[in-house]
Amino acid sequence: MSGNSHEFVPLPARGRRYVHTRRVRLGDATASGRLRLDALARYLQDVAGDDVRDAGIDAPWVMRRLALELGSLPVFNDDVEVVTFCSGTGSRWAERRTTLTVDGRVAAEAVAIWVYVDPDTGAPAPLENWFFDLYGESAGGRRVSGRLRLPPPPPEAGSRPWPLRTSDFDVLAHVNNAAYWEAIEDELARAVPGARLAGAELEHKVAVEPGETLELRTSAADGHLSLWLTSGGNVRTAARVALS
């Protein structure tokens, strides 16, 4: 796999981990059979939610950023084992590491920052004692930053409208994490059809609200495809895909 600036820490010897298996279904795959990035993002989102529910916790989290290292991605009808654990904490966020394997082969590694929010106000809230009781051992005292890293689009970046659909929004009335990756898949098919993906990262700067008018801006250079969803000239989400 091709690395990037994010640290993909190994599975800890001790502490909570959650394991789930799912099959790549028809609605998860590209026309060539590869697991789509939006489906992969949904797998990661689902296993994170299942882990929290399995622990008996009803707590809202909002994704800040997600980075992927990609090997040979699963294909249609593959059974995928998904293993996730907490790999670090900040004051109001936590890092979650997830590994996807097929028949013992690592297909993808993921590291995500999730921000803990107050269910009444929707504002970021300090991590509570229950969190450290559950996840402190696997995190091992490792501290992580919630800082965003991707630059704004250059003036010469291409631009086209990106329409919002009702189905893009989830119960928080925000565009769901997985829906952003659909824009990435669409631009990959346009700009570099059939390209092999080595890695990807996506950062949420500002939540997209219903009624916004979005533009998808893109730039390709140095083996990367960079993308931005903007509204009124302001970046809402930034992404970068490494090609091999």
PDB file of C-alpha atoms in Angstrom, residues 3-244:
ATOM      1  CA  GLY A   3       1.350   5.551   2.667  1.00  0.00           C
ATOM      2  CA  ASN A   4       0.505   9.161   3.479  1.00  0.00           C
ATOM      3  CA  SER A   5       0.955  11.608   6.347  1.00  0.00           C
ATOM      4  CA  HIS A   6      -1.536   9.833   8.607  1.00  0.00           C
ATOM      5  CA  GLU A   7      -0.441   7.251  11.164  1.00  0.00           C
ATOM      6  CA  PHE A   8      -2.105   3.858  10.880  1.00  0.00           C
ATOM      7  CA  VAL A   9      -1.318   2.343  14.269  1.00  0.00           C
ATOM      8  CA  PRO A  10      -1.516  -1.451  14.655  1.00  0.00           C
ATOM      9  CA  LEU A  11      -4.180  -3.349  16.551  1.00  0.00           C
ATOM     10  CA  PRO A  12      -3.351  -3.064  20.268  1.00  0.00           C
ATOM     11  CA  ALA A  13      -2.585  -6.148  22.324  1.00  0.00           C
ATOM     12  CA  ARG A  14      -5.243  -5.168  24.857  1.00  0.00           C
ATOM     13  CA  GLY A  15      -8.425  -3.164  24.945  1.00  0.00           C
ATOM     14  CA  ARG A  16     -11.792  -3.144  23.252  1.00  0.00           C
ATOM     15  CA  ARG A  17     -12.133  -4.084  19.602  1.00  0.00           C
ATOM     16  CA  TYR A  18     -15.253  -4.728  17.561  1.00  0.00           C
ATOM     17  CA  VAL A  19     -15.451  -7.184  14.674  1.00  0.00           C
ATOM     18  CA  HIS A  20     -18.120  -7.426  11.988  1.00  0.00           C
ATOM     19  CA  THR A  21     -18.414  -9.314   8.698  1.00  0.00           C
ATOM     20  CA  ARG A  22     -20.372  -8.169   5.679  1.00  0.00           C
ATOM     21  CA  ARG A  23     -20.632  -9.125   2.022  1.00  0.00           C
ATOM     22  CA  VAL A  24     -20.080  -6.756  -0.894  1.00  0.00           C
ATOM     23  CA  ARG A  25     -23.549  -6.477  -2.391  1.00  0.00           C
ATOM     24  CA  LEU A  26     -24.743  -5.319  -5.790  1.00  0.00           C
ATOM     25  CA  GLY A  27     -25.356  -1.758  -4.586  1.00  0.00           C
ATOM     26  CA  ASP A  28     -21.831  -1.529  -3.134  1.00  0.00           C
ATOM     27  CA  ALA A  29     -19.816  -2.165  -6.302  1.00  0.00           C
ATOM     28  CA  THR A  30     -18.749  -0.301  -9.427  1.00  0.00           C
ATOM     29  CA  ALA A  31     -19.558  -1.643 -12.890  1.00  0.00           C
ATOM     30  CA  SER A  32     -16.169  -3.415 -12.794  1.00  0.00           C
ATOM     31  CA  GLY A  33     -17.081  -5.058  -9.475  1.00  0.00           C
ATOM     32  CA  ARG A  34     -14.781  -3.027  -7.177  1.00  0.00           C
ATOM     33  CA  LEU A  35     -16.087  -1.898  -3.796  1.00  0.00           C
ATOM     34  CA  ARG A  36     -16.956   1.779  -4.240  1.00  0.00           C
ATOM     35  CA  LEU A  37     -15.437   4.362  -1.915  1.00  0.00           C
ATOM     36  CA  ASP A  38     -18.860   5.579  -0.786  1.00  0.00           C
ATOM     37  CA  ALA A  39     -19.785   1.996   0.142  1.00  0.00           C
ATOM     38  CA  LEU A  40     -16.484   1.634   1.998  1.00  0.00           C
ATOM     39  CA  ALA A  41     -17.244   4.857   3.890  1.00  0.00           C
ATOM     40  CA  ARG A  42     -20.640   3.432   4.780  1.00  0.00           C
ATOM     41  CA  TYR A  43     -19.031   0.222   6.081  1.00  0.00           C
ATOM     42  CA  LEU A  44     -16.760   2.311   8.317  1.00  0.00           C
ATOM     43  CA  GLN A  45     -19.638   4.461   9.529  1.00  0.00           C
ATOM     44  CA  ASP A  46     -21.816   1.435  10.244  1.00  0.00           C
ATOM     45  CA  VAL A  47     -19.187  -0.527  12.180  1.00  0.00           C
ATOM     46  CA  ALA A  48     -18.421   2.557  14.295  1.00  0.00           C
ATOM     47  CA  GLY A  49     -22.101   2.922  15.156  1.00  0.00           C
ATOM     48  CA  ASP A  50     -22.476  -0.810  15.812  1.00  0.00           C
ATOM     49  CA  ASP A  51     -19.489  -0.731  18.175  1.00  0.00           C
ATOM     50  CA  VAL A  52     -20.989   2.080  20.250  1.00  0.00           C
ATOM     51  CA  ARG A  53     -24.431   0.459  20.338  1.00  0.00           C
ATOM     52  CA  ASP A  54     -22.921  -2.915  21.271  1.00  0.00           C
ATOM     53  CA  ALA A  55     -21.296  -1.160  24.233  1.00  0.00           C
ATOM     54  CA  GLY A  56     -24.713   0.128  25.321  1.00  0.00           C
ATOM     55  CA  ILE A  57     -23.929   3.774  24.617  1.00  0.00           C
ATOM     56  CA  ASP A  58     -26.234   6.218  22.842  1.00  0.00           C
ATOM     57  CA  ALA A  59     -23.905   9.094  21.997  1.00  0.00           C
ATOM     58  CA  PRO A  60     -23.772  11.258  18.836  1.00  0.00           C
ATOM     59  CA  TRP A  61     -20.533  11.655  16.876  1.00  0.00           C
ATOM     60  CA  VAL A  62     -19.690  13.718  13.780  1.00  0.00           C
ATOM     61  CA  MET A  63     -16.828  12.770  11.461  1.00  0.00           C
ATOM     62  CA  ARG A  64     -14.045  15.342  11.092  1.00  0.00           C
ATOM     63  CA  ARG A  65     -11.694  13.553   8.716  1.00  0.00           C
ATOM     64  CA  LEU A  66     -11.051  10.122   7.207  1.00  0.00           C
ATOM     65  CA  ALA A  67      -7.888   8.738   5.614  1.00  0.00           C
ATOM     66  CA  LEU A  68      -7.574   5.464   3.723  1.00  0.00           C
ATOM     67  CA  GLU A  69      -4.705   3.257   2.633  1.00  0.00           C
ATOM     68  CA  LEU A  70      -5.975   1.036  -0.156  1.00  0.00           C
ATOM     69  CA  GLY A  71      -4.678  -2.304  -1.315  1.00  0.00           C
ATOM     70  CA  SER A  72      -6.587  -4.585  -3.653  1.00  0.00           C
ATOM     71  CA  LEU A  73     -10.111  -3.550  -2.722  1.00  0.00           C
ATOM     72  CA  PRO A  74     -12.876  -6.122  -2.159  1.00  0.00           C
ATOM     73  CA  VAL A  75     -15.050  -7.012  -5.120  1.00  0.00           C
ATOM     74  CA  PHE A  76     -18.649  -8.054  -5.613  1.00  0.00           C
ATOM     75  CA  ASN A  77     -19.651 -11.010  -3.404  1.00  0.00           C
ATOM     76  CA  ASP A  78     -16.478 -10.881  -1.289  1.00  0.00           C
ATOM     77  CA  ASP A  79     -16.970 -11.443   2.442  1.00  0.00           C
ATOM     78  CA  VAL A  80     -15.179  -8.646   4.274  1.00  0.00           C
ATOM     79  CA  GLU A  81     -14.071  -8.764   7.907  1.00  0.00           C
ATOM     80  CA  VAL A  82     -14.101  -5.311   9.504  1.00  0.00           C
ATOM     81  CA  VAL A  83     -12.151  -4.793  12.752  1.00  0.00           C
ATOM     82  CA  THR A  84     -12.296  -1.433  14.547  1.00  0.00           C
ATOM     83  CA  PHE A  85     -10.856   0.056  17.740  1.00  0.00           C
ATOM     84  CA  CYS A  86     -10.119   3.412  19.354  1.00  0.00           C
ATOM     85  CA  SER A  87      -6.503   4.407  18.662  1.00  0.00           C
ATOM     86  CA  GLY A  88      -6.256   7.818  20.322  1.00  0.00           C
ATOM     87  CA  THR A  89      -8.091  10.749  21.867  1.00  0.00           C
ATOM     88  CA  GLY A  90      -8.207  14.536  21.959  1.00  0.00           C
ATOM     89  CA  SER A  91     -10.191  16.832  24.212  1.00  0.00           C
ATOM     90  CA  ARG A  92     -13.456  16.544  22.242  1.00  0.00           C
ATOM     91  CA  TRP A  93     -12.685  13.874  19.675  1.00  0.00           C
ATOM     92  CA  ALA A  94     -11.355  10.367  19.285  1.00  0.00           C
ATOM     93  CA  GLU A  95      -9.458   8.516  16.597  1.00  0.00           C
ATOM     94  CA  ARG A  96     -10.864   5.258  15.252  1.00  0.00           C
ATOM     95  CA  ARG A  97      -8.754   2.735  13.339  1.00  0.00           C
ATOM     96  CA  THR A  98     -10.421   0.165  11.120  1.00  0.00           C
ATOM     97  CA  THR A  99      -8.996  -2.665   9.015  1.00  0.00           C
ATOM     98  CA  LEU A 100     -10.834  -4.478   6.222  1.00  0.00           C
ATOM     99  CA  THR A 101      -9.613  -7.928   5.232  1.00  0.00           C
ATOM    100  CA  VAL A 102     -10.699 -10.503   2.665  1.00  0.00           C
ATOM    101  CA  ASP A 103      -9.587 -14.106   3.298  1.00  0.00           C
ATOM    102  CA  GLY A 104      -6.925 -12.797   5.690  1.00  0.00           C
ATOM    103  CA  ARG A 105      -5.568 -10.275   3.172  1.00  0.00           C
ATOM    104  CA  VAL A 106      -5.624  -6.603   4.159  1.00  0.00           C
ATOM    105  CA  ALA A 107      -7.736  -4.769   1.581  1.00  0.00           C
ATOM    106  CA  ALA A 108      -7.965  -1.349   3.229  1.00  0.00           C
ATOM    107  CA  GLU A 109      -6.843   0.514   6.320  1.00  0.00           C
ATOM    108  CA  ALA A 110      -8.746   3.503   7.684  1.00  0.00           C
ATOM    109  CA  VAL A 111      -8.115   6.122  10.335  1.00  0.00           C
ATOM    110  CA  ALA A 112     -10.832   8.607  11.235  1.00  0.00           C
ATOM    111  CA  ILE A 113     -11.358  11.474  13.646  1.00  0.00           C
ATOM    112  CA  TRP A 114     -14.837  11.573  15.150  1.00  0.00           C
ATOM    113  CA  VAL A 115     -15.974  14.579  17.211  1.00  0.00           C
ATOM    114  CA  TYR A 116     -18.206  13.962  20.226  1.00  0.00           C
ATOM    115  CA  VAL A 117     -21.167  16.357  20.266  1.00  0.00           C
ATOM    116  CA  ASP A 118     -23.687  17.405  22.894  1.00  0.00           C
ATOM    117  CA  PRO A 119     -27.020  15.793  21.893  1.00  0.00           C
ATOM    118  CA  ASP A 120     -28.965  18.884  22.995  1.00  0.00           C
ATOM    119  CA  THR A 121     -26.871  21.661  21.433  1.00  0.00           C
ATOM    120  CA  GLY A 122     -25.013  19.852  18.667  1.00  0.00           C
ATOM    121  CA  ALA A 123     -21.787  21.539  19.797  1.00  0.00           C
ATOM    122  CA  PRO A 124     -18.530  19.611  20.416  1.00  0.00           C
ATOM    123  CA  ALA A 125     -18.376  18.335  23.995  1.00  0.00           C
ATOM    124  CA  PRO A 126     -15.557  16.991  26.196  1.00  0.00           C
ATOM    125  CA  LEU A 127     -15.142  13.222  26.263  1.00  0.00           C
ATOM    126  CA  GLU A 128     -16.790  11.758  29.350  1.00  0.00           C
ATOM    127  CA  ASN A 129     -15.642   9.147  31.858  1.00  0.00           C
ATOM    128  CA  TRP A 130     -17.694   6.379  30.231  1.00  0.00           C
ATOM    129  CA  PHE A 131     -15.671   6.834  27.064  1.00  0.00           C
ATOM    130  CA  PHE A 132     -12.348   6.216  28.791  1.00  0.00           C
ATOM    131  CA  ASP A 133     -13.826   3.282  30.716  1.00  0.00           C
ATOM    132  CA  LEU A 134     -14.669   1.656  27.368  1.00  0.00           C
ATOM    133  CA  TYR A 135     -11.915   2.802  25.046  1.00  0.00           C
ATOM    134  CA  GLY A 136      -9.100   4.123  27.196  1.00  0.00           C
ATOM    135  CA  GLU A 137      -7.156   0.850  27.262  1.00  0.00           C
ATOM    136  CA  SER A 138      -7.045   0.463  23.470  1.00  0.00           C
ATOM    137  CA  ALA A 139      -6.163   4.150  23.011  1.00  0.00           C
ATOM    138  CA  GLY A 140      -3.265   3.667  25.426  1.00  0.00           C
ATOM    139  CA  GLY A 141      -2.988   7.355  26.296  1.00  0.00           C
ATOM    140  CA  ARG A 142      -2.138   8.298  22.690  1.00  0.00           C
ATOM    141  CA  ARG A 143      -3.137  11.898  21.915  1.00  0.00           C
ATOM    142  CA  VAL A 144      -4.283  12.918  18.440  1.00  0.00           C
ATOM    143  CA  SER A 145      -4.983  16.210  16.717  1.00  0.00           C
ATOM    144  CA  GLY A 146      -8.252  17.233  15.109  1.00  0.00           C
ATOM    145  CA  ARG A 147      -6.482  19.726  12.821  1.00  0.00           C
ATOM    146  CA  LEU A 148      -7.446  19.740   9.147  1.00  0.00           C
ATOM    147  CA  ARG A 149      -4.612  19.472   6.620  1.00  0.00           C
ATOM    148  CA  LEU A 150      -5.836  19.736   3.039  1.00  0.00           C
ATOM    149  CA  PRO A 151      -5.266  23.050   1.178  1.00  0.00           C
ATOM    150  CA  PRO A 152      -7.944  25.142  -0.586  1.00  0.00           C
ATOM    151  CA  PRO A 153      -8.488  24.741  -4.333  1.00  0.00           C
ATOM    152  CA  PRO A 154      -6.068  26.545  -6.653  1.00  0.00           C
ATOM    153  CA  PRO A 155      -7.522  29.267  -8.925  1.00  0.00           C
ATOM    154  CA  GLU A 156      -7.165  27.009 -11.984  1.00  0.00           C
ATOM    155  CA  ALA A 157      -9.171  24.121 -10.481  1.00  0.00           C
ATOM    156  CA  GLY A 158     -11.999  22.904 -12.685  1.00  0.00           C
ATOM    157  CA  SER A 159     -15.587  23.437 -11.586  1.00  0.00           C
ATOM    158  CA  ARG A 160     -18.999  21.929 -12.239  1.00  0.00           C
ATOM    159  CA  PRO A 161     -22.311  21.954 -10.350  1.00  0.00           C
ATOM    160  CA  TRP A 162     -22.912  19.155  -7.872  1.00  0.00           C
ATOM    161  CA  PRO A 163     -26.657  18.768  -7.199  1.00  0.00           C
ATOM    162  CA  LEU A 164     -27.877  17.745  -3.767  1.00  0.00           C
ATOM    163  CA  ARG A 165     -30.520  15.034  -3.428  1.00  0.00           C
ATOM    164  CA  THR A 166     -32.922  14.383  -0.594  1.00  0.00           C
ATOM    165  CA  SER A 167     -31.299  10.966  -0.151  1.00  0.00           C
ATOM    166  CA  ASP A 168     -27.927  12.628   0.600  1.00  0.00           C
ATOM    167  CA  PHE A 169     -29.170  13.837   3.995  1.00  0.00           C
ATOM    168  CA  ASP A 170     -29.319  11.780   7.167  1.00  0.00           C
ATOM    169  CA  VAL A 171     -31.144  12.107  10.496  1.00  0.00           C
ATOM    170  CA  LEU A 172     -28.824  14.955  11.567  1.00  0.00           C
ATOM    171  CA  ALA A 173     -30.081  16.961   8.540  1.00  0.00           C
ATOM    172  CA  HIS A 174     -26.505  17.017   7.195  1.00  0.00           C
ATOM    173  CA  VAL A 175     -25.144  15.369   4.075  1.00  0.00           C
ATOM    174  CA  ASN A 176     -24.125  11.903   5.208  1.00  0.00           C
ATOM    175  CA  ASN A 177     -20.427  11.013   5.269  1.00  0.00           C
ATOM    176  CA  ALA A 178     -20.789   8.345   2.592  1.00  0.00           C
ATOM    177  CA  ALA A 179     -22.561  10.695   0.158  1.00  0.00           C
ATOM    178  CA  TYR A 180     -19.467  12.893  -0.192  1.00  0.00           C
ATOM    179  CA  TRP A 181     -17.532   9.921  -1.547  1.00  0.00           C
ATOM    180  CA  GLU A 182     -20.068   9.551  -4.353  1.00  0.00           C
ATOM    181  CA  ALA A 183     -18.774  12.837  -5.778  1.00  0.00           C
ATOM    182  CA  ILE A 184     -15.235  11.420  -5.601  1.00  0.00           C
ATOM    183  CA  GLU A 185     -16.232   8.216  -7.391  1.00  0.00           C
ATOM    184  CA  ASP A 186     -18.023  10.229 -10.084  1.00  0.00           C
ATOM    185  CA  GLU A 187     -14.991  12.428 -10.743  1.00  0.00           C
ATOM    186  CA  LEU A 188     -12.623   9.443 -10.760  1.00  0.00           C
ATOM    187  CA  ALA A 189     -14.751   7.832 -13.469  1.00  0.00           C
ATOM    188  CA  ARG A 190     -14.639  11.063 -15.502  1.00  0.00           C
ATOM    189  CA  ALA A 191     -10.999  12.052 -15.010  1.00  0.00           C
ATOM    190  CA  VAL A 192      -9.077   8.797 -14.578  1.00  0.00           C
ATOM    191  CA  PRO A 193     -11.317   5.848 -15.550  1.00  0.00           C
ATOM    192  CA  GLY A 194      -9.930   2.507 -14.458  1.00  0.00           C
ATOM    193  CA  ALA A 195      -7.178   4.057 -12.302  1.00  0.00           C
ATOM    194  CA  ARG A 196      -5.797   2.009  -9.420  1.00  0.00           C
ATOM    195  CA  LEU A 197      -6.339   3.731  -6.077  1.00  0.00           C
ATOM    196  CA  ALA A 198      -3.523   3.765  -3.514  1.00  0.00           C
ATOM    197  CA  GLY A 199      -5.085   5.950  -0.841  1.00  0.00           C
ATOM    198  CA  ALA A 200      -7.547   8.734  -0.135  1.00  0.00           C
ATOM    199  CA  GLU A 201      -8.424  11.300   2.488  1.00  0.00           C
ATOM    200  CA  LEU A 202     -11.428  13.517   3.082  1.00  0.00           C
ATOM    201  CA  GLU A 203     -11.959  16.390   5.510  1.00  0.00           C
ATOM    202  CA  HIS A 204     -15.215  18.028   6.574  1.00  0.00           C
ATOM    203  CA  LYS A 205     -14.666  21.737   7.126  1.00  0.00           C
ATOM    204  CA  VAL A 206     -18.296  22.881   7.365  1.00  0.00           C
ATOM    205  CA  ALA A 207     -21.452  20.768   7.268  1.00  0.00           C
ATOM    206  CA  VAL A 208     -23.543  21.023   4.103  1.00  0.00           C
ATOM    207  CA  GLU A 209     -27.087  22.113   4.911  1.00  0.00           C
ATOM    208  CA  PRO A 210     -30.299  21.565   2.911  1.00  0.00           C
ATOM    209  CA  GLY A 211     -30.830  24.131   0.188  1.00  0.00           C
ATOM    210  CA  GLU A 212     -27.166  24.919  -0.449  1.00  0.00           C
ATOM    211  CA  THR A 213     -25.883  25.213  -4.008  1.00  0.00           C
ATOM    212  CA  LEU A 214     -22.665  23.246  -4.411  1.00  0.00           C
ATOM    213  CA  GLU A 215     -19.836  23.215  -6.910  1.00  0.00           C
ATOM    214  CA  LEU A 216     -17.405  20.331  -7.322  1.00  0.00           C
ATOM    215  CA  ARG A 217     -13.913  21.667  -7.992  1.00  0.00           C
ATOM    216  CA  THR A 218     -11.066  19.385  -9.087  1.00  0.00           C
ATOM    217  CA  SER A 219      -7.363  19.478  -9.794  1.00  0.00           C
ATOM    218  CA  ALA A 220      -4.965  16.702 -10.845  1.00  0.00           C
ATOM    219  CA  ALA A 221      -1.205  16.793 -10.240  1.00  0.00           C
ATOM    220  CA  ASP A 222       1.685  14.600  -9.081  1.00  0.00           C
ATOM    221  CA  GLY A 223      -0.314  11.374  -9.089  1.00  0.00           C
ATOM    222  CA  HIS A 224      -3.178  12.815  -7.035  1.00  0.00           C
ATOM    223  CA  LEU A 225      -6.720  13.885  -7.806  1.00  0.00           C
ATOM    224  CA  SER A 226      -7.841  16.661  -5.456  1.00  0.00           C
ATOM    225  CA  LEU A 227     -11.488  17.621  -4.995  1.00  0.00           C
ATOM    226  CA  TRP A 228     -13.435  20.274  -3.131  1.00  0.00           C
ATOM    227  CA  LEU A 229     -17.161  20.765  -2.598  1.00  0.00           C
ATOM    228  CA  THR A 230     -17.748  24.505  -2.278  1.00  0.00           C
ATOM    229  CA  SER A 231     -20.737  26.706  -1.569  1.00  0.00           C
ATOM    230  CA  GLY A 232     -20.621  30.403  -2.341  1.00  0.00           C
ATOM    231  CA  GLY A 233     -16.886  30.078  -2.909  1.00  0.00           C
ATOM    232  CA  ASN A 234     -16.314  28.565   0.554  1.00  0.00           C
ATOM    233  CA  VAL A 235     -14.964  25.048   0.968  1.00  0.00           C
ATOM    234  CA  ARG A 236     -17.321  22.647   2.698  1.00  0.00           C
ATOM    235  CA  THR A 237     -15.361  19.423   2.117  1.00  0.00           C
ATOM    236  CA  ALA A 238     -11.890  18.709   0.717  1.00  0.00           C
ATOM    237  CA  ALA A 239     -10.534  15.387  -0.538  1.00  0.00           C
ATOM    238  CA  ARG A 240      -7.445  13.948  -2.172  1.00  0.00           C
ATOM    239  CA  VAL A 241      -7.035  10.575  -3.875  1.00  0.00           C
ATOM    240  CA  ALA A 242      -3.610   8.997  -4.474  1.00  0.00           C
ATOM    241  CA  LEU A 243      -3.334   7.092  -7.744  1.00  0.00           C
ATOM    242  CA  SER A 244      -0.867   4.325  -8.501  1.00  0.00           C
TER     243      SER A 244
END
